[in-house]
mmCIF file of C-alpha atoms and ligand atoms in Angstrom:
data_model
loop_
_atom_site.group_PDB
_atom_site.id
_atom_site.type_symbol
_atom_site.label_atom_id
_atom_site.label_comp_id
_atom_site.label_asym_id
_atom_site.label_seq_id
_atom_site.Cartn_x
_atom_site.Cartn_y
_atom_site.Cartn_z
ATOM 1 C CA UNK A 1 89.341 144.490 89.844
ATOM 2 C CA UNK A 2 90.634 143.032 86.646
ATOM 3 C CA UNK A 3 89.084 139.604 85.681
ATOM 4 C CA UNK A 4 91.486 136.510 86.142
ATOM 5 C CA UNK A 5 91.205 133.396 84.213
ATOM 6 C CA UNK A 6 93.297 129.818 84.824
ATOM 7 C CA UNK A 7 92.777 126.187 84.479
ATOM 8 C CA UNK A 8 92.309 124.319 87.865
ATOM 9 C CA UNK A 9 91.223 120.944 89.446
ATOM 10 C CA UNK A 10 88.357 121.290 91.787
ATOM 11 C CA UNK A 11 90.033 120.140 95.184
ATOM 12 C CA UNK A 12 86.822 120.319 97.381
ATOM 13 C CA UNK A 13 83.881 122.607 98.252
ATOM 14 C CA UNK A 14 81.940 123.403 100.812
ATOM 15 C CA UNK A 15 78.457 124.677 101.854
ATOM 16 C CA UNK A 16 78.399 128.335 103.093
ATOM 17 C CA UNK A 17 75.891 130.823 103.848
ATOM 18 C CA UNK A 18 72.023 130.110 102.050
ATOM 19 C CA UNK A 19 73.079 129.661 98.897
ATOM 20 C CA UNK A 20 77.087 129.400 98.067
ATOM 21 C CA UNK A 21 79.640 127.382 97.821
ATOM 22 C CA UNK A 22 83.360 127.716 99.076
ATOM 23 C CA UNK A 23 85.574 125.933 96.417
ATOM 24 C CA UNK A 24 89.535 125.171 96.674
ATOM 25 C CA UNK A 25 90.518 124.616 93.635
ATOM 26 C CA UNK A 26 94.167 123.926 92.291
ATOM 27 C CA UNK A 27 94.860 126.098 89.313
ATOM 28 C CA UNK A 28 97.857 125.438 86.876
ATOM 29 C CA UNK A 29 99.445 128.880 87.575
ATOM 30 C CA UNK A 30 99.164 129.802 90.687
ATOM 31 C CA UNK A 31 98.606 126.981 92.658
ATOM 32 C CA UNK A 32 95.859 126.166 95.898
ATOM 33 C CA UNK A 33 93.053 129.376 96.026
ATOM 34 C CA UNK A 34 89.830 129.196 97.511
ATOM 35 C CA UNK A 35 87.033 131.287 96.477
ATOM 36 C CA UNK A 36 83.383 131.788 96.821
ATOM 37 C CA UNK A 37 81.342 130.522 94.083
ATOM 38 C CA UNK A 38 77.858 133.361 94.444
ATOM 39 C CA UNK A 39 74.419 131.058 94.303
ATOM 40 C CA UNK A 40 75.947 127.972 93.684
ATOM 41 C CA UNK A 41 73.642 125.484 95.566
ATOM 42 C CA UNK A 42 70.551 127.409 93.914
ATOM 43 C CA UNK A 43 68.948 124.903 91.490
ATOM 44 C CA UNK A 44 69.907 125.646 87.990
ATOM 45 C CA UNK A 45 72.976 128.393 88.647
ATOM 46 C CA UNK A 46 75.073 129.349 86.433
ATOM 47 C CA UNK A 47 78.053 126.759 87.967
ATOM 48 C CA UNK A 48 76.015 123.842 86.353
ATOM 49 C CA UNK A 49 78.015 120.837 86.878
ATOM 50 C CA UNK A 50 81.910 122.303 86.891
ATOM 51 C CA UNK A 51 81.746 122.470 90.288
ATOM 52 C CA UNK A 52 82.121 118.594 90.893
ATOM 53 C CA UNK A 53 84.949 117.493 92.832
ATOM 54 C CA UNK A 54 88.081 117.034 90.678
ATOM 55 C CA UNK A 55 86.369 118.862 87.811
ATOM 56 C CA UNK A 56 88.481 119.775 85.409
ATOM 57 C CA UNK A 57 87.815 123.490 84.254
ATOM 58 C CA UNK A 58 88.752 126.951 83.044
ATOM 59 C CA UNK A 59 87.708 129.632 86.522
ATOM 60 C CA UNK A 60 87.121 132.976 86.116
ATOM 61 C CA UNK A 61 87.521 135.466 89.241
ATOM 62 C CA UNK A 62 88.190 138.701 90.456
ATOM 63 C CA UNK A 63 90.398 139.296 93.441
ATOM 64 C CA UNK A 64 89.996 142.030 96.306
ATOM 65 C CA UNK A 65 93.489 143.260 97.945
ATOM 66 C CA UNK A 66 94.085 141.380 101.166
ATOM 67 C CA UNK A 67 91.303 139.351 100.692
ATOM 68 C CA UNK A 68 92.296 135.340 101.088
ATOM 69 C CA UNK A 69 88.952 134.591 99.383
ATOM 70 C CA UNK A 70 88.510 135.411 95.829
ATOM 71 C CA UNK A 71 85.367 136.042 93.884
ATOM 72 C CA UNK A 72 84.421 133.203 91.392
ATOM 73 C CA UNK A 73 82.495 134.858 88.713
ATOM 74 C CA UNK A 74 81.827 131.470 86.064
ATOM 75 C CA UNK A 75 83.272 128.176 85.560
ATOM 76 C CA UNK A 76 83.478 126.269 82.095
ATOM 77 C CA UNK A 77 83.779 122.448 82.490
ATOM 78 C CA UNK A 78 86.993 121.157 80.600
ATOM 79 C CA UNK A 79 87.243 117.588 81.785
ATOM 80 C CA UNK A 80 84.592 116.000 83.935
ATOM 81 C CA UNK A 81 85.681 113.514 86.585
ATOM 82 C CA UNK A 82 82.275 112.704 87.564
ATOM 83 C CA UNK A 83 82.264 108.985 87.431
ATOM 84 C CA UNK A 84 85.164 108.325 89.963
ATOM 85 C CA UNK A 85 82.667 109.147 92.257
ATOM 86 C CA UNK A 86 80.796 106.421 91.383
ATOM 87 C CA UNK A 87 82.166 103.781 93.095
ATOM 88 C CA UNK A 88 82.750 104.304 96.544
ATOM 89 C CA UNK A 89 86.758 103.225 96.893
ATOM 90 C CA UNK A 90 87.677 105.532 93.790
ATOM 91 C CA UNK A 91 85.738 108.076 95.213
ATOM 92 C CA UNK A 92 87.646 107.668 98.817
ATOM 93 C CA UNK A 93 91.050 107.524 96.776
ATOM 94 C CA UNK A 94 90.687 110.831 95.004
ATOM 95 C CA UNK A 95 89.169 112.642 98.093
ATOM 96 C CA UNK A 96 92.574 111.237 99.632
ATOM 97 C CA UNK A 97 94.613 112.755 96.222
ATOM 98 C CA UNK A 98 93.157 115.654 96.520
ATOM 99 C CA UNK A 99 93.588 115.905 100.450
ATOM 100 C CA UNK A 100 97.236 115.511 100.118
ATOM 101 C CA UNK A 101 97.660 118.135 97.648
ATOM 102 C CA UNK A 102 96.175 121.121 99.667
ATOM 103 C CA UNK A 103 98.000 119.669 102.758
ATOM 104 C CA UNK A 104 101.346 119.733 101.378
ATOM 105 C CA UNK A 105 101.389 122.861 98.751
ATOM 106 C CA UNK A 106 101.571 125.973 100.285
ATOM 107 C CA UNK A 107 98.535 128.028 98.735
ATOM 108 C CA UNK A 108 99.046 130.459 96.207
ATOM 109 C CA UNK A 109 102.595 128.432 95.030
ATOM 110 C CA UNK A 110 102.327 127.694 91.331
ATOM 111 C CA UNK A 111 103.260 123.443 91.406
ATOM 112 C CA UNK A 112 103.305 122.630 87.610
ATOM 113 C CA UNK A 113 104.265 119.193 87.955
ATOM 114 C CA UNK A 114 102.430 118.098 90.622
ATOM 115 C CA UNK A 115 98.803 119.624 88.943
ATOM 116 C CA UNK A 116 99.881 117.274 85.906
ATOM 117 C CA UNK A 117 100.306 114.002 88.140
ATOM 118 C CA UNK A 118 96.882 114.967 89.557
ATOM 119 C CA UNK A 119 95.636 115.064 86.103
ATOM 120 C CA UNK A 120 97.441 111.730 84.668
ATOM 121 C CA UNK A 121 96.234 109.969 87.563
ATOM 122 C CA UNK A 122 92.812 111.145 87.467
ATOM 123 C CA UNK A 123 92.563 109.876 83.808
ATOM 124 C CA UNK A 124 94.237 106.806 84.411
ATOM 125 C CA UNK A 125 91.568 105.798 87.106
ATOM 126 C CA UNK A 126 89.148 106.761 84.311
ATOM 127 C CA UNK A 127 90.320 104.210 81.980
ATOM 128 C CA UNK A 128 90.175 101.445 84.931
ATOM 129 C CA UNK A 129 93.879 101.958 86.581
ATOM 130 C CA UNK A 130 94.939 99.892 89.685
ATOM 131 C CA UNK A 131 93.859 101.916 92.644
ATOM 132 C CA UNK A 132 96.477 100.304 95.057
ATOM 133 C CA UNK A 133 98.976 100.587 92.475
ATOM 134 C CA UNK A 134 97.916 104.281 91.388
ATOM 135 C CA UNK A 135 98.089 105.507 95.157
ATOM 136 C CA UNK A 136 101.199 104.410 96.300
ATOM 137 C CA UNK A 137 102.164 105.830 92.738
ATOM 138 C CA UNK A 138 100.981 109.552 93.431
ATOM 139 C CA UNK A 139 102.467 109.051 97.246
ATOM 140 C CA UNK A 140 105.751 108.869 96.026
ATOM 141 C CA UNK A 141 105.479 111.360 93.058
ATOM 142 C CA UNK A 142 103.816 113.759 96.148
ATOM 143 C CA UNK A 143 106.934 113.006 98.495
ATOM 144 C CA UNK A 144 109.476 113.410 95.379
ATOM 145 C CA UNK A 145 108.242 116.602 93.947
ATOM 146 C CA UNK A 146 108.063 118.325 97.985
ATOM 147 C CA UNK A 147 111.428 117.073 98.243
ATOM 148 C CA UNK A 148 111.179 114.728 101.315
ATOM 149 C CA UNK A 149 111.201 111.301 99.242
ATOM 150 C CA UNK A 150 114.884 109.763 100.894
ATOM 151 C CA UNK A 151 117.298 107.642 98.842
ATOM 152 C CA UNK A 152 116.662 104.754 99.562
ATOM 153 C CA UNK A 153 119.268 102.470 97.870
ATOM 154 C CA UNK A 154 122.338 103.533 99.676
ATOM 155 C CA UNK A 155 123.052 103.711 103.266
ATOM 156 C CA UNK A 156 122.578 107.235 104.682
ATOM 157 C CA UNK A 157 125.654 107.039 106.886
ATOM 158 C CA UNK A 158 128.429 103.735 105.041
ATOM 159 C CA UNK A 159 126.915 104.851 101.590
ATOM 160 C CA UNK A 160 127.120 101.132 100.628
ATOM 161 C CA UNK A 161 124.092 99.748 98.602
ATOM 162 C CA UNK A 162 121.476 98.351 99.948
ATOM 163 C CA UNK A 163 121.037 94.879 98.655
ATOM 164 C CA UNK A 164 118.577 93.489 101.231
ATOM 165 C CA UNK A 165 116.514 95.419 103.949
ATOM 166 C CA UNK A 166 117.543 98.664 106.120
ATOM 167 C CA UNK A 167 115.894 100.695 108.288
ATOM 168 C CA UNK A 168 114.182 104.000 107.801
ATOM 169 C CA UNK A 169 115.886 106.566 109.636
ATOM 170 C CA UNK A 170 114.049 108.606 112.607
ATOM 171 C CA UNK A 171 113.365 111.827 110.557
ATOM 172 C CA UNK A 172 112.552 109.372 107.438
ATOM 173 C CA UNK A 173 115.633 111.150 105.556
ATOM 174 C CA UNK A 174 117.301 107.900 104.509
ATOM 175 C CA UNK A 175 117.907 104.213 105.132
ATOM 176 C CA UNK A 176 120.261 102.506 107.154
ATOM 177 C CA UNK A 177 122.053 99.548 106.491
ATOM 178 C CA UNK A 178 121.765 96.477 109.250
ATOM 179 C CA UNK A 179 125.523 97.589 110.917
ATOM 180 C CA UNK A 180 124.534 101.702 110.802
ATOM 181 C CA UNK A 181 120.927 101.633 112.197
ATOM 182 C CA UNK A 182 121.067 103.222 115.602
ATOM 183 C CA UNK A 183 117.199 102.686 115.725
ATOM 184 C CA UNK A 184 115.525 99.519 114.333
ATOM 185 C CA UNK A 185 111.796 99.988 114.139
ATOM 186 C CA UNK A 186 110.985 101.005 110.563
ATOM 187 C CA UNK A 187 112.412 97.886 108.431
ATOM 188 C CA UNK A 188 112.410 98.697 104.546
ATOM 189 C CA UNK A 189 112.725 96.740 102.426
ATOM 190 C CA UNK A 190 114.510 96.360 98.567
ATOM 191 C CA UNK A 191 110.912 96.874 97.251
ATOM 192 C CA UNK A 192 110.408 100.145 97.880
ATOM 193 C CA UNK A 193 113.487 101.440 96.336
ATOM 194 C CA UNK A 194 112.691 99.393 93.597
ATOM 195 C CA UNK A 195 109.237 100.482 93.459
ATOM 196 C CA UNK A 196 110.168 103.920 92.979
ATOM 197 C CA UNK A 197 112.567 103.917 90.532
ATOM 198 C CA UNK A 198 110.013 102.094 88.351
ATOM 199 C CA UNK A 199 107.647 104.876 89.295
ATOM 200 C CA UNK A 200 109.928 107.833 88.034
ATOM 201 C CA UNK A 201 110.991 105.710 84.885
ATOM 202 C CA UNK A 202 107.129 104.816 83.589
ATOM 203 C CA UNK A 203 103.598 106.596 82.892
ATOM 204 C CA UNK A 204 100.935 105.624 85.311
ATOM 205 C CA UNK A 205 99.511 102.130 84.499
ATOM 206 C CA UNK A 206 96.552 101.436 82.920
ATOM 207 C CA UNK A 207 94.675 98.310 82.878
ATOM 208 C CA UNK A 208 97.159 95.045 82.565
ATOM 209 C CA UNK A 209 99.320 93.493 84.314
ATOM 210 C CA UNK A 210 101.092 95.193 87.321
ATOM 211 C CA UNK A 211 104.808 94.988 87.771
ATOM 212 C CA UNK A 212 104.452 95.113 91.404
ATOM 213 C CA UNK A 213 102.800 92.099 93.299
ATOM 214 C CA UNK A 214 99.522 92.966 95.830
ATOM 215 C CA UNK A 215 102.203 91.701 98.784
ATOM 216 C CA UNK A 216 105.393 94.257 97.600
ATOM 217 C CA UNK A 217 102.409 96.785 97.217
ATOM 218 C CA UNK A 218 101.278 96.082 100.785
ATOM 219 C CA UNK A 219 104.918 96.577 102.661
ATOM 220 C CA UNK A 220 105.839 99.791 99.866
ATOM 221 C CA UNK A 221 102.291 100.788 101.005
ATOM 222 C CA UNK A 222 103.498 100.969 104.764
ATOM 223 C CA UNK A 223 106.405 102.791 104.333
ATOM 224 C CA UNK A 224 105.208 105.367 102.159
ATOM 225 C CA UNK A 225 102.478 105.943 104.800
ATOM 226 C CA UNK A 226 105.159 106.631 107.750
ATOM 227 C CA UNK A 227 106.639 109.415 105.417
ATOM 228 C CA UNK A 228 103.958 110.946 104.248
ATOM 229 C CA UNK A 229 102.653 110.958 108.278
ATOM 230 C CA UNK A 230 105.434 112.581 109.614
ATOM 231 C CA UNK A 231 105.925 115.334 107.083
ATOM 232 C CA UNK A 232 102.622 116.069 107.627
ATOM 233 C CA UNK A 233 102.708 115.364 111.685
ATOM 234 C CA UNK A 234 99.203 114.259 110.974
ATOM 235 C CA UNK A 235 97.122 111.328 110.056
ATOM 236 C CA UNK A 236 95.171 112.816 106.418
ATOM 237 C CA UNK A 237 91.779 112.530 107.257
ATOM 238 C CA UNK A 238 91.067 110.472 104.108
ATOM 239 C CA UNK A 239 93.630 107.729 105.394
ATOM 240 C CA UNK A 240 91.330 105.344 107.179
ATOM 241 C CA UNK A 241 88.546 105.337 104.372
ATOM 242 C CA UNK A 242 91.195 104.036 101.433
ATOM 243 C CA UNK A 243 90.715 100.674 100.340
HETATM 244 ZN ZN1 LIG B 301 125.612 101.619 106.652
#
């Protein structure tokens, strides 16, 4: 069994057995594994504090053929994210970050980009980021880089651009215009296209002044929601506890 090494962002972990600790953990090369982490919840173990959610560190384990599980043999702690747990609506917001990454990445796929957007983000709430404005920011990054984020300037069916609202279509693959819309129920409006072209142009925001008003962020919040809901056919679990 040879002895692999990555970096990774602890997702989550959970209690299992006496002593140890079952950790999903996104790694920069090979994307969602879990593994057992021996004698973690022993006082003073050799996992020390690297084992915090949305740790940042370097995992070292050995893998058995067939096995889903793998063996975590030591941690070191890169980046600690320790404080965003701190206060209780930063906490909920990464839990729900974190949530949405093992739900939509398929385990074991390698997802380069989306590992750095968890990273930029998680910094960016260090240094006092907008959480409102930093979550619908790393919804739409989620939907873009799965490939389910519609256009949303054009018409899906007349192609003509959209200059004031349209409706989301059915299977939230596009927007129709007012005339094309063979279902009105999920009205979007110019904001959200908007919104996410600023998005994909621009660095998460740190502290200052936000581009985006609380009421565009509010309506951009909705829609983003519906998508991210039906891909998923669930509610996340984290949903209702986000500020
Ligand atoms: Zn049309």
């Amino acid at each position: 069994m040879p002895l692999e090494q990555t970096e990774a962002i602890v997702l989550r972990t959970f209690k299992v057995g006496e002593q140890d600790k079952i950790v999903a953990f996104f790694s920069k090369e090979r994307g969602i594994i879990k593994g057992v982490a021996k004698g973690a919840r022993k006082f003073s173990n050799r996992f020390g504090s690297s084992l915090e959610p949305l740790s940042l560190i370097k995992v070292y384990y050995y893998e058995k053929e067939g096995k889903e599980l793998v063996t975590i043999s030591n941690c070191d702690l890169l980046e600690s994210f320790f404080e965003l747990q701190h206060d209780l609506d930063t906490s909920f917001t990464v839990s729900y970050f974190a949530e949405l990454i093992e739900e939509f990445s398929p385990s074991r796929a390698k997802n380069d980009k989306l590992f750095r957007l968890l990273l930029s983000l998680l910094r960016t709430l260090k240094k006092g980021g907008d959480l409102n404005f930093l979550t619908r920011y790393f919804e739409v990054w989620v939907l873009k880089i799965n490939g389910v984020l519609p256009g949303l300037s054009r018409c899906k069916k007349c192609h003509k651009i959209l200059t004031h609202s349209g409706w989301l279509s059915p299977k939230k693959d596009g927007v129709s215009c007012d005339s094309c819309a063979t279902q009105k129920k999920e009205k979007i409006m110019p904001d959200l296209g908007s919104f996410v072209q600023w998005v994909r142009k621009n660095p998460p925001p740190e502290k200052g002044p936000l581009p985006f008003s609380a009421e565009q962020l509010g309506t951009i919040k909705k829609a983003l929601n519906k998508m991210i809901i039906f891909h998923l056919e669930k509610v996340p679990k984290t949903f209702r506890l986000l500020p």
